[in-house]
PDB file of C-alpha atoms in Angstrom:
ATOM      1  CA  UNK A   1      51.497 -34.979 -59.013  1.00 68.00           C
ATOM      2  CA  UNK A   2      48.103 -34.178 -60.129  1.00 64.00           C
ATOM      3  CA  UNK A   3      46.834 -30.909 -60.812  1.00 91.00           C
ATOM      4  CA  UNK A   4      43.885 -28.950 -60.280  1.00 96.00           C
ATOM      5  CA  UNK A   5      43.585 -25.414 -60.398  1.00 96.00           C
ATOM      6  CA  UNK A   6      40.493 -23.443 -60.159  1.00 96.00           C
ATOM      7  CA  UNK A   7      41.436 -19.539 -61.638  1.00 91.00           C
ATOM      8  CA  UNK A   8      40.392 -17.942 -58.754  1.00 92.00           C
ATOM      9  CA  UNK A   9      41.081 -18.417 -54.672  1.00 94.00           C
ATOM     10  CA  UNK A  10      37.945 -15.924 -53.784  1.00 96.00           C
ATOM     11  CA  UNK A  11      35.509 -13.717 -55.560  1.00 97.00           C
ATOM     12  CA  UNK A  12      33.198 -11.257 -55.022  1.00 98.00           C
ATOM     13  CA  UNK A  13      30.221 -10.567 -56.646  1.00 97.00           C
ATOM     14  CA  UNK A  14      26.759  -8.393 -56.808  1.00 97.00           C
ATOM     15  CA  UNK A  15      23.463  -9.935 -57.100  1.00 98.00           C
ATOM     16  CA  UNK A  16      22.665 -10.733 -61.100  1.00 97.00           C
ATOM     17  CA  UNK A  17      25.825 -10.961 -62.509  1.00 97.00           C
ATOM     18  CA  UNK A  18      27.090 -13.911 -64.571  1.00 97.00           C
ATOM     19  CA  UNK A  19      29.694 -15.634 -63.122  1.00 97.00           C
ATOM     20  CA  UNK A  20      32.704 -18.030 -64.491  1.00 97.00           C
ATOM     21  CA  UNK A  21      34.618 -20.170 -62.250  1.00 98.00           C
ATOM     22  CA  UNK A  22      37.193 -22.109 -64.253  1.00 97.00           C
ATOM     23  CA  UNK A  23      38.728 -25.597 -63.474  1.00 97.00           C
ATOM     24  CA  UNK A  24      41.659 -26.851 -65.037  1.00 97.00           C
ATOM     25  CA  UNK A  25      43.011 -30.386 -64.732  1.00 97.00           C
ATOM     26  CA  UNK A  26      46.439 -31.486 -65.873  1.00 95.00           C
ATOM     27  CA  UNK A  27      46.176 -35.244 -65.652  1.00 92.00           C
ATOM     28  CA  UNK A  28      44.089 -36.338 -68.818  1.00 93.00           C
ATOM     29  CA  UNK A  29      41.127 -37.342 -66.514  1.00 93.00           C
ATOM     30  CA  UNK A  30      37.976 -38.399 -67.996  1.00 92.00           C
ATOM     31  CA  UNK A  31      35.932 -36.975 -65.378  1.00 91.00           C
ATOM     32  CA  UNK A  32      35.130 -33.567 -63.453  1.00 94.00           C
ATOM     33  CA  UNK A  33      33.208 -32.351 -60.865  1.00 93.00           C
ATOM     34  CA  UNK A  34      31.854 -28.730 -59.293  1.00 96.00           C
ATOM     35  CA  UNK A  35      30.820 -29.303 -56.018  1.00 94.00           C
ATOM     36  CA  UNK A  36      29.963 -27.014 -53.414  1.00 95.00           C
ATOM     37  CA  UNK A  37      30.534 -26.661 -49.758  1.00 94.00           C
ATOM     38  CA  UNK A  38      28.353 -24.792 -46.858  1.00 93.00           C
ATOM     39  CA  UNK A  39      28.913 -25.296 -43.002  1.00 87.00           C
ATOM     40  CA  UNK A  40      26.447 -28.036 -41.815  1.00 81.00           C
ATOM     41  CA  UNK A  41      25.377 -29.294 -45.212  1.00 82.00           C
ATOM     42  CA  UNK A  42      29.091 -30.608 -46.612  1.00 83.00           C
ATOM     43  CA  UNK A  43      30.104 -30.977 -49.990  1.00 87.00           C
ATOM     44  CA  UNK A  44      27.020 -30.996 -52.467  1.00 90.00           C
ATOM     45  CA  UNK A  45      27.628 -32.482 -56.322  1.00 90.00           C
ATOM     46  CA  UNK A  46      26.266 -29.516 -58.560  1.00 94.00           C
ATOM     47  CA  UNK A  47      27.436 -31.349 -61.706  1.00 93.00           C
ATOM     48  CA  UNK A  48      29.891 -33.448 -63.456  1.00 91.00           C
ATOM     49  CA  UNK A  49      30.802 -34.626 -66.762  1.00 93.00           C
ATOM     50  CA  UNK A  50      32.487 -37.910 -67.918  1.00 89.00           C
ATOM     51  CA  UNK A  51      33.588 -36.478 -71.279  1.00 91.00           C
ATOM     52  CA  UNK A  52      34.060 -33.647 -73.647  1.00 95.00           C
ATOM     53  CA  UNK A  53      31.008 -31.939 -74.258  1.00 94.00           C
ATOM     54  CA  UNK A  54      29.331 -34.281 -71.693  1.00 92.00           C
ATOM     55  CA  UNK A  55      27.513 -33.306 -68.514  1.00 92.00           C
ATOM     56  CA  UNK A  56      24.837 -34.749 -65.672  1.00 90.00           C
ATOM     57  CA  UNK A  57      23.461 -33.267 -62.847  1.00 90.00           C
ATOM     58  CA  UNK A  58      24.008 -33.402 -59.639  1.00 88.00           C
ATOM     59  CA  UNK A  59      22.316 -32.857 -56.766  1.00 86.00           C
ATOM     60  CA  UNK A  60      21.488 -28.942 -56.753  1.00 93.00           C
ATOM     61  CA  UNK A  61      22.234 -27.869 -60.582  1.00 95.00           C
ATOM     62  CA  UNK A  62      19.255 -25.405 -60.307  1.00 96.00           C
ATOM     63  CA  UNK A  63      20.862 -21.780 -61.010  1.00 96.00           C
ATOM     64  CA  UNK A  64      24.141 -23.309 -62.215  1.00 98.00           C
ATOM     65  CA  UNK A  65      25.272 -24.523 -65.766  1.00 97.00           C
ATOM     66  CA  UNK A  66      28.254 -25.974 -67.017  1.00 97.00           C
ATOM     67  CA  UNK A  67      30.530 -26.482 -69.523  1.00 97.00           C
ATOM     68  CA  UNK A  68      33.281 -28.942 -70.996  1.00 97.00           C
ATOM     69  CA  UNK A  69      34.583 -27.968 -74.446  1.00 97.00           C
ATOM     70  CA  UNK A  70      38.207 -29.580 -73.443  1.00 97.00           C
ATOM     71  CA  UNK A  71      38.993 -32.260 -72.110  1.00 97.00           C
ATOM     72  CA  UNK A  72      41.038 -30.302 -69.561  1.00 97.00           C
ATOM     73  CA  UNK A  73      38.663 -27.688 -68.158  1.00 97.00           C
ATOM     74  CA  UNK A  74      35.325 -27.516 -66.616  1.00 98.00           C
ATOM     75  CA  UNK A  75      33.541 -24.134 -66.179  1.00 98.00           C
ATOM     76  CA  UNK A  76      30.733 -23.330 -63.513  1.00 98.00           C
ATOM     77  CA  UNK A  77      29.004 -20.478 -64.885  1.00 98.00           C
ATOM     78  CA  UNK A  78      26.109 -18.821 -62.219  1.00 97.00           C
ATOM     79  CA  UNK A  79      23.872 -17.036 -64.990  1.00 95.00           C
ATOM     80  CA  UNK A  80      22.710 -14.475 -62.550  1.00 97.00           C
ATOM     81  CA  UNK A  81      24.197 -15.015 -58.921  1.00 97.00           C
ATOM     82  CA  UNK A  82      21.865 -14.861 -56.104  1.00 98.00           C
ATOM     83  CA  UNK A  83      22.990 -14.392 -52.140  1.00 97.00           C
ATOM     84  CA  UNK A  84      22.094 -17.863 -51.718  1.00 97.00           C
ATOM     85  CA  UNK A  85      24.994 -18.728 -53.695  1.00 98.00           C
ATOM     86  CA  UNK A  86      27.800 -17.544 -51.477  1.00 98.00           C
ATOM     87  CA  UNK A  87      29.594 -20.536 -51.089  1.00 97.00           C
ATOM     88  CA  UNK A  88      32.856 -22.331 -50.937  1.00 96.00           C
ATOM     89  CA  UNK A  89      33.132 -24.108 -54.631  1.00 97.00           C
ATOM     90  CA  UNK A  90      35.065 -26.735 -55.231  1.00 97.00           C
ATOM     91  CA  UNK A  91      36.463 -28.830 -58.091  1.00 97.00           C
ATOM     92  CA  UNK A  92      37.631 -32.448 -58.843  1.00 94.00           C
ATOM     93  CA  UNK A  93      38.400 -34.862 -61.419  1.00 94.00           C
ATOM     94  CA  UNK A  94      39.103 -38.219 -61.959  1.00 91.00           C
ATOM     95  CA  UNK A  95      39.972 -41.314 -63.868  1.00 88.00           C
ATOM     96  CA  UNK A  96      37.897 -44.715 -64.046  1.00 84.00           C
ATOM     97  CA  UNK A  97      39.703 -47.776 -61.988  1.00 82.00           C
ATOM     98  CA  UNK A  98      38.307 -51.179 -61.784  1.00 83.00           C
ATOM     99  CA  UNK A  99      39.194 -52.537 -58.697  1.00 81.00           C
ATOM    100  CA  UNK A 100      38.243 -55.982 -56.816  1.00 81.00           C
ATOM    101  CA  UNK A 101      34.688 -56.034 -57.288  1.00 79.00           C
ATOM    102  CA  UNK A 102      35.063 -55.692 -61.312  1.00 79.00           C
ATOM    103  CA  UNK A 103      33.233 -52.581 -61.035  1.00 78.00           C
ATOM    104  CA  UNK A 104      34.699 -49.521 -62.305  1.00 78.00           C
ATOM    105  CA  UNK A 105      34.780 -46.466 -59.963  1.00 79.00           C
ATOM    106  CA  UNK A 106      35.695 -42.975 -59.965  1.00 79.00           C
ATOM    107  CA  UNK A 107      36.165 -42.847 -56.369  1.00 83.00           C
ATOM    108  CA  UNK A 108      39.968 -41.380 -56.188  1.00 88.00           C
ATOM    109  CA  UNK A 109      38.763 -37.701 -57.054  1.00 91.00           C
ATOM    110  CA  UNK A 110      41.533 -34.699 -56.953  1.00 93.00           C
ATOM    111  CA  UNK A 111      40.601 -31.716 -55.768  1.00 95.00           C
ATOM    112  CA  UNK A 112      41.272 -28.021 -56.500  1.00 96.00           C
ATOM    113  CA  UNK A 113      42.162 -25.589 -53.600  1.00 94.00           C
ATOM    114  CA  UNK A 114      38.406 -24.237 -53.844  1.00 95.00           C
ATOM    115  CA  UNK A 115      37.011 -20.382 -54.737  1.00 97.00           C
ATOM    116  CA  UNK A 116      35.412 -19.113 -52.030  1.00 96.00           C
ATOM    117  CA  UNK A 117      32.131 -16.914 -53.677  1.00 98.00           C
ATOM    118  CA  UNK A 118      30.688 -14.086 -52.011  1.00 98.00           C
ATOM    119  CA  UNK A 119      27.684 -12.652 -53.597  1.00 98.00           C
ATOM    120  CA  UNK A 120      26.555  -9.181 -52.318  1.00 97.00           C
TER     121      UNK A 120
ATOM    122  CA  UNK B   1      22.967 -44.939 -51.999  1.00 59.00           C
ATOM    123  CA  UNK B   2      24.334 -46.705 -48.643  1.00 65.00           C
ATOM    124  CA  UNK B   3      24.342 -44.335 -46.013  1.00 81.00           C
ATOM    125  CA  UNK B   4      27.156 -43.993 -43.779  1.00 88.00           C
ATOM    126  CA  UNK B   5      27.352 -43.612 -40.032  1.00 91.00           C
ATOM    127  CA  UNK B   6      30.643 -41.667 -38.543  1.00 94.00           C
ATOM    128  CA  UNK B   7      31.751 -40.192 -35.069  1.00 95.00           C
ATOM    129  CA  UNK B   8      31.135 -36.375 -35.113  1.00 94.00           C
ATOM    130  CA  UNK B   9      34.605 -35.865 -33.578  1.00 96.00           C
ATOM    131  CA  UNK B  10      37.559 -37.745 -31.698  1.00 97.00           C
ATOM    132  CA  UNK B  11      40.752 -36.208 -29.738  1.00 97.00           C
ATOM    133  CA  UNK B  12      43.923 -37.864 -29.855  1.00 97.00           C
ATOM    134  CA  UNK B  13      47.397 -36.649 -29.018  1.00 97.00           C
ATOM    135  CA  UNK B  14      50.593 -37.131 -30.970  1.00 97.00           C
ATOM    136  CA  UNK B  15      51.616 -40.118 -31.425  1.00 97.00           C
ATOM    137  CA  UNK B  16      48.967 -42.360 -31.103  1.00 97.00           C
ATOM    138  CA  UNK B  17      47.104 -44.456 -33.214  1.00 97.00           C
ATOM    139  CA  UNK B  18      43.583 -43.417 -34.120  1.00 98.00           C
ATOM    140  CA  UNK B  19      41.046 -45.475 -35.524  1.00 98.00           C
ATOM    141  CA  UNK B  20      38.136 -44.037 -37.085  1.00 97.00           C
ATOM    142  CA  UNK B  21      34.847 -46.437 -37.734  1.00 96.00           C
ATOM    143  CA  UNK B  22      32.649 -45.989 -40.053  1.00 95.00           C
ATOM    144  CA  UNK B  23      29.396 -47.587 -40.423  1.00 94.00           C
ATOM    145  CA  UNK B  24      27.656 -48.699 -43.647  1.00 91.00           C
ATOM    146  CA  UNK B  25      25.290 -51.803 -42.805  1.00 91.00           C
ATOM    147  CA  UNK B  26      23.229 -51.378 -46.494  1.00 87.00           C
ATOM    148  CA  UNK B  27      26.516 -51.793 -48.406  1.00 89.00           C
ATOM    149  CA  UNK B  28      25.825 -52.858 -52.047  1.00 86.00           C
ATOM    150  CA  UNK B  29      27.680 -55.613 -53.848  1.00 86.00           C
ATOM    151  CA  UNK B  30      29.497 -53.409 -56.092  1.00 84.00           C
ATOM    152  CA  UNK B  31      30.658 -50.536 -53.834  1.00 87.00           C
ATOM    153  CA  UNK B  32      33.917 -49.502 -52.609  1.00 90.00           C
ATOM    154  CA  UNK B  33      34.965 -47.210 -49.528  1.00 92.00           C
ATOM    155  CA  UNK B  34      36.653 -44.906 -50.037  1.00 93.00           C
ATOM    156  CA  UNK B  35      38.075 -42.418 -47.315  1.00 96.00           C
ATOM    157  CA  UNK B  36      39.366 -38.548 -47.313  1.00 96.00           C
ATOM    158  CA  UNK B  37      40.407 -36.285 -45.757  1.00 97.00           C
ATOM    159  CA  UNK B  38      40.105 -32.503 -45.682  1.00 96.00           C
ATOM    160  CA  UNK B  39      42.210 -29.153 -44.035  1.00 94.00           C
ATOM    161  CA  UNK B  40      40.097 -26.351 -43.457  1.00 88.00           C
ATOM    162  CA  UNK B  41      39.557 -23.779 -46.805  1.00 85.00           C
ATOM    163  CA  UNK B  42      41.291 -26.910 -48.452  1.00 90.00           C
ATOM    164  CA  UNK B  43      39.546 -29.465 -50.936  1.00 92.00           C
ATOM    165  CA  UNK B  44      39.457 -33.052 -49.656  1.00 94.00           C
ATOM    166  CA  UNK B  45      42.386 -35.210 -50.546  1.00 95.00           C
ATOM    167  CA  UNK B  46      41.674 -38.960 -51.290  1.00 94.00           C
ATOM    168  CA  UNK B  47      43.680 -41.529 -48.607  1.00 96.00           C
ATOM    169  CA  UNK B  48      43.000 -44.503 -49.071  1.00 95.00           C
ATOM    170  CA  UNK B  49      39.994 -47.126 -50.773  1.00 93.00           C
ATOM    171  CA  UNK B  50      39.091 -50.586 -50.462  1.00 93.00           C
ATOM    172  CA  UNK B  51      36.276 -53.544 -51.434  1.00 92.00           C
ATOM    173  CA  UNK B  52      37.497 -56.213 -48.359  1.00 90.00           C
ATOM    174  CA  UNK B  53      40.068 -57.345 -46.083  1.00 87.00           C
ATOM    175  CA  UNK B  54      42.840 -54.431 -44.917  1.00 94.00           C
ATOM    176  CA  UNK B  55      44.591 -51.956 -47.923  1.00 94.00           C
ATOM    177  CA  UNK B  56      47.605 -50.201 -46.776  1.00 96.00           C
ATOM    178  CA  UNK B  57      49.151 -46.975 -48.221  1.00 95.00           C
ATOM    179  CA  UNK B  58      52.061 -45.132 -46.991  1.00 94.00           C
ATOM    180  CA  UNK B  59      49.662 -42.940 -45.547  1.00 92.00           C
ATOM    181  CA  UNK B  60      46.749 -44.992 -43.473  1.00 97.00           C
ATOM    182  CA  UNK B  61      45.353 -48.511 -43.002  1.00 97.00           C
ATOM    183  CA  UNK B  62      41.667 -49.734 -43.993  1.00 97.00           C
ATOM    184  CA  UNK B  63      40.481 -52.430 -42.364  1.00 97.00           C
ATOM    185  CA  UNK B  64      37.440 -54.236 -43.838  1.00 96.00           C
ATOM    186  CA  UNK B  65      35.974 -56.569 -42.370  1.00 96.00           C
ATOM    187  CA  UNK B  66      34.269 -59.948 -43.941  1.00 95.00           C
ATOM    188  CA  UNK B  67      30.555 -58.803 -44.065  1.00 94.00           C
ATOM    189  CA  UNK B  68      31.523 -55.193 -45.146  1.00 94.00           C
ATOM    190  CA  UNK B  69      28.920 -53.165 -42.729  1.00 94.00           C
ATOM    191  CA  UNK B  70      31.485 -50.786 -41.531  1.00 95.00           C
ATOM    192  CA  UNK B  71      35.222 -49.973 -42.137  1.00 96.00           C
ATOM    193  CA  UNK B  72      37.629 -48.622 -40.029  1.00 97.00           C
ATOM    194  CA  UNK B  73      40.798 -46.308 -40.800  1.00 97.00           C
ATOM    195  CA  UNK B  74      43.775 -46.631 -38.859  1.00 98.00           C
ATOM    196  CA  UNK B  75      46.287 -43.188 -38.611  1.00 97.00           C
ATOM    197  CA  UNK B  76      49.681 -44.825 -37.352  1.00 94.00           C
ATOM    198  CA  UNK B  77      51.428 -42.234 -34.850  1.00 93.00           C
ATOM    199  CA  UNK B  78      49.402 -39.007 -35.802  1.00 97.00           C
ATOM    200  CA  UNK B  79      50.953 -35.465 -35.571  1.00 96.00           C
ATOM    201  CA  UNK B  80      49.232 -31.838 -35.073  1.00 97.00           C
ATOM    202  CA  UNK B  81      49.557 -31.809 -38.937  1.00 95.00           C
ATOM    203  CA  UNK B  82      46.786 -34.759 -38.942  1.00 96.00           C
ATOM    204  CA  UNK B  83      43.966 -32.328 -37.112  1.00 97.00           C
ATOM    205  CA  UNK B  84      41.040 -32.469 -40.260  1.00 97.00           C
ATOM    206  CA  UNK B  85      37.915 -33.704 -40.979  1.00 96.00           C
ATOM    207  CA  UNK B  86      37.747 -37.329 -42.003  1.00 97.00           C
ATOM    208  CA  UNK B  87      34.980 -38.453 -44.650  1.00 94.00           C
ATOM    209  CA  UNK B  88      33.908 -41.431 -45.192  1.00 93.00           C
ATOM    210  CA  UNK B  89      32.036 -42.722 -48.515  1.00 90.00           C
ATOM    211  CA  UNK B  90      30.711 -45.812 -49.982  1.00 88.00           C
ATOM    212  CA  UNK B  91      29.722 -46.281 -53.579  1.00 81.00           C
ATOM    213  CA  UNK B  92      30.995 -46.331 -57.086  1.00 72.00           C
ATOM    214  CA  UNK B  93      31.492 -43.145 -57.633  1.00 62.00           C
ATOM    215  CA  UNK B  94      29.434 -42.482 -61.470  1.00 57.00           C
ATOM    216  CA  UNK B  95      29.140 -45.911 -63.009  1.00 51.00           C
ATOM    217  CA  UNK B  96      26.613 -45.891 -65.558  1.00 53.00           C
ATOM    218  CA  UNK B  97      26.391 -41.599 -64.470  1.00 48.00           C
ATOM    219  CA  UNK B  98      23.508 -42.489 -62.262  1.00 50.00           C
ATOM    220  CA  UNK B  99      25.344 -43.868 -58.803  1.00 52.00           C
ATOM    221  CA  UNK B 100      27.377 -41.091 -57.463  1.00 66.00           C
ATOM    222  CA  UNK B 101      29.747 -40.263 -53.770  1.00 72.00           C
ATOM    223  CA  UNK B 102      27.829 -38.581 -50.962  1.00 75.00           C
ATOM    224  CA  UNK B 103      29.916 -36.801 -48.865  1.00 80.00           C
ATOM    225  CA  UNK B 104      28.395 -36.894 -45.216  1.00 79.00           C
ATOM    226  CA  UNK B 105      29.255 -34.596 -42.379  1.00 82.00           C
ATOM    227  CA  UNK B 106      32.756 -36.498 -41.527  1.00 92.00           C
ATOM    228  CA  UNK B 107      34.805 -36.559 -38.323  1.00 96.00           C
ATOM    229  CA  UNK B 108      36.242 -33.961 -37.527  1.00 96.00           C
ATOM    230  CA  UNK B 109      39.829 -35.604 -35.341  1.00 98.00           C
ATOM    231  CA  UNK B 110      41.380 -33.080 -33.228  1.00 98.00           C
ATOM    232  CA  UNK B 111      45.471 -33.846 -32.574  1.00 97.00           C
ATOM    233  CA  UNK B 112      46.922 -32.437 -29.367  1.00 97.00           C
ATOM    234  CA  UNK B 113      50.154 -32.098 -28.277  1.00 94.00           C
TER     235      UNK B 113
END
């Protein structure tokens, strides 16, 4: 089975501290992803990256950087956590499949149980 | 990106079938759907993807049909255990790094006894 582990289930943190959420994947997957989830606005891509050192932005990477140094783990750091960042954050990877339309996909993502970030 | 169209919620009791649709009528060429589903303070587990026709897993059925503007997933005999939110998403993922998934708002399918 695949595995994704993020280091911590929930977190609390003041306002202007730096912040490391770890992902670890166990599966050799190219790709990873830190999403993050808030009631009424679902699961928001923050960033991913395809390979070792490698990394793209998502949709909201403003107040978030990343980092890949293995192939194996992905770290969300929040270089000075706001309120606004209280959130549930999630984290994925996957491989590339080529499937009927000879286009290759990362589709099949795995996900880790989620940290759930409280910022005071 | 094609944007996808989903009931808010459904009811079902155990046993049944339940079949969730899922509308996508600007479906590129290339994309796939791809369908998951998610537990409350749980990430989203993949079940189940597809380009045409019906895919079966152990799990669910995805039915496709020939002009690929919607997709429907089909639950065979649900349980409580199947209450969650269902997603579903059309794309290909990060070919290239600039397509990526959108997750929408889902549906969330309530299971009662």
């Amino acid at each position: 089975d695949v595995k994704v582990t993020q280091s911590s289930r929930y977190l609390v943190k003041r306002t202007g501290e730096k912040v490391f959420l770890e992902c670890v994947q166990d599966m050799d997957h190219e790709n990873m992803f830190w999403y993050r989830q808030d009631p009424g606005l679902g699961l928001r891509l923050i960033y991913f990256s395809y390979d070792v050192k490698m990394k793209e932005k998502g949709d909201i990477p403003e107040g978030y950087s990343v980092s890949r140094e293995k192939k194996e783990r992905f770290s969300l750091i929040l270089e000075s956590a706001s309120t606004n960042q209280t959130s549930m954050y999630l984290c994925a990877s996957s491989f590339w499949w080529t499937g009927e339309s000879g286009t290759t996909s990362s589709n099949e993502q795995f996900f880790g149980p989620g940290t759930r970030l409280t910022v005071l | 990106l094609a944007k996808t169209t989903q009931p808010i919620s459904m009811d079902s009791y155990e046993g049944q079938e339940v079949n969730i649709t899922c509308s996508h009528n600007n479906i590129a060429t290339n994309d796939y759907i791809t369908w998951y589903q998610q537990f409350p303070s749980q990430g989203p587990r993949f079940i189940i993807q597809g380009y045409k026709t019906k895919v079966t897993n152990e799990v669910a059925s995805l039915f496709i049909p020939a002009d690929r503007k919607s997709s429907t997933l089909s639950l065979p005999r649900v349980s409580l255990s199947d209450t969650a939110v269902y997603y579903c998403l059309v794309g290909v993922g990060f070919e290239e790094y600039g397509n990526k998934l959108v997750f929408g708002a889902g549906t969330i399918l309530r299971v009662k006894s």
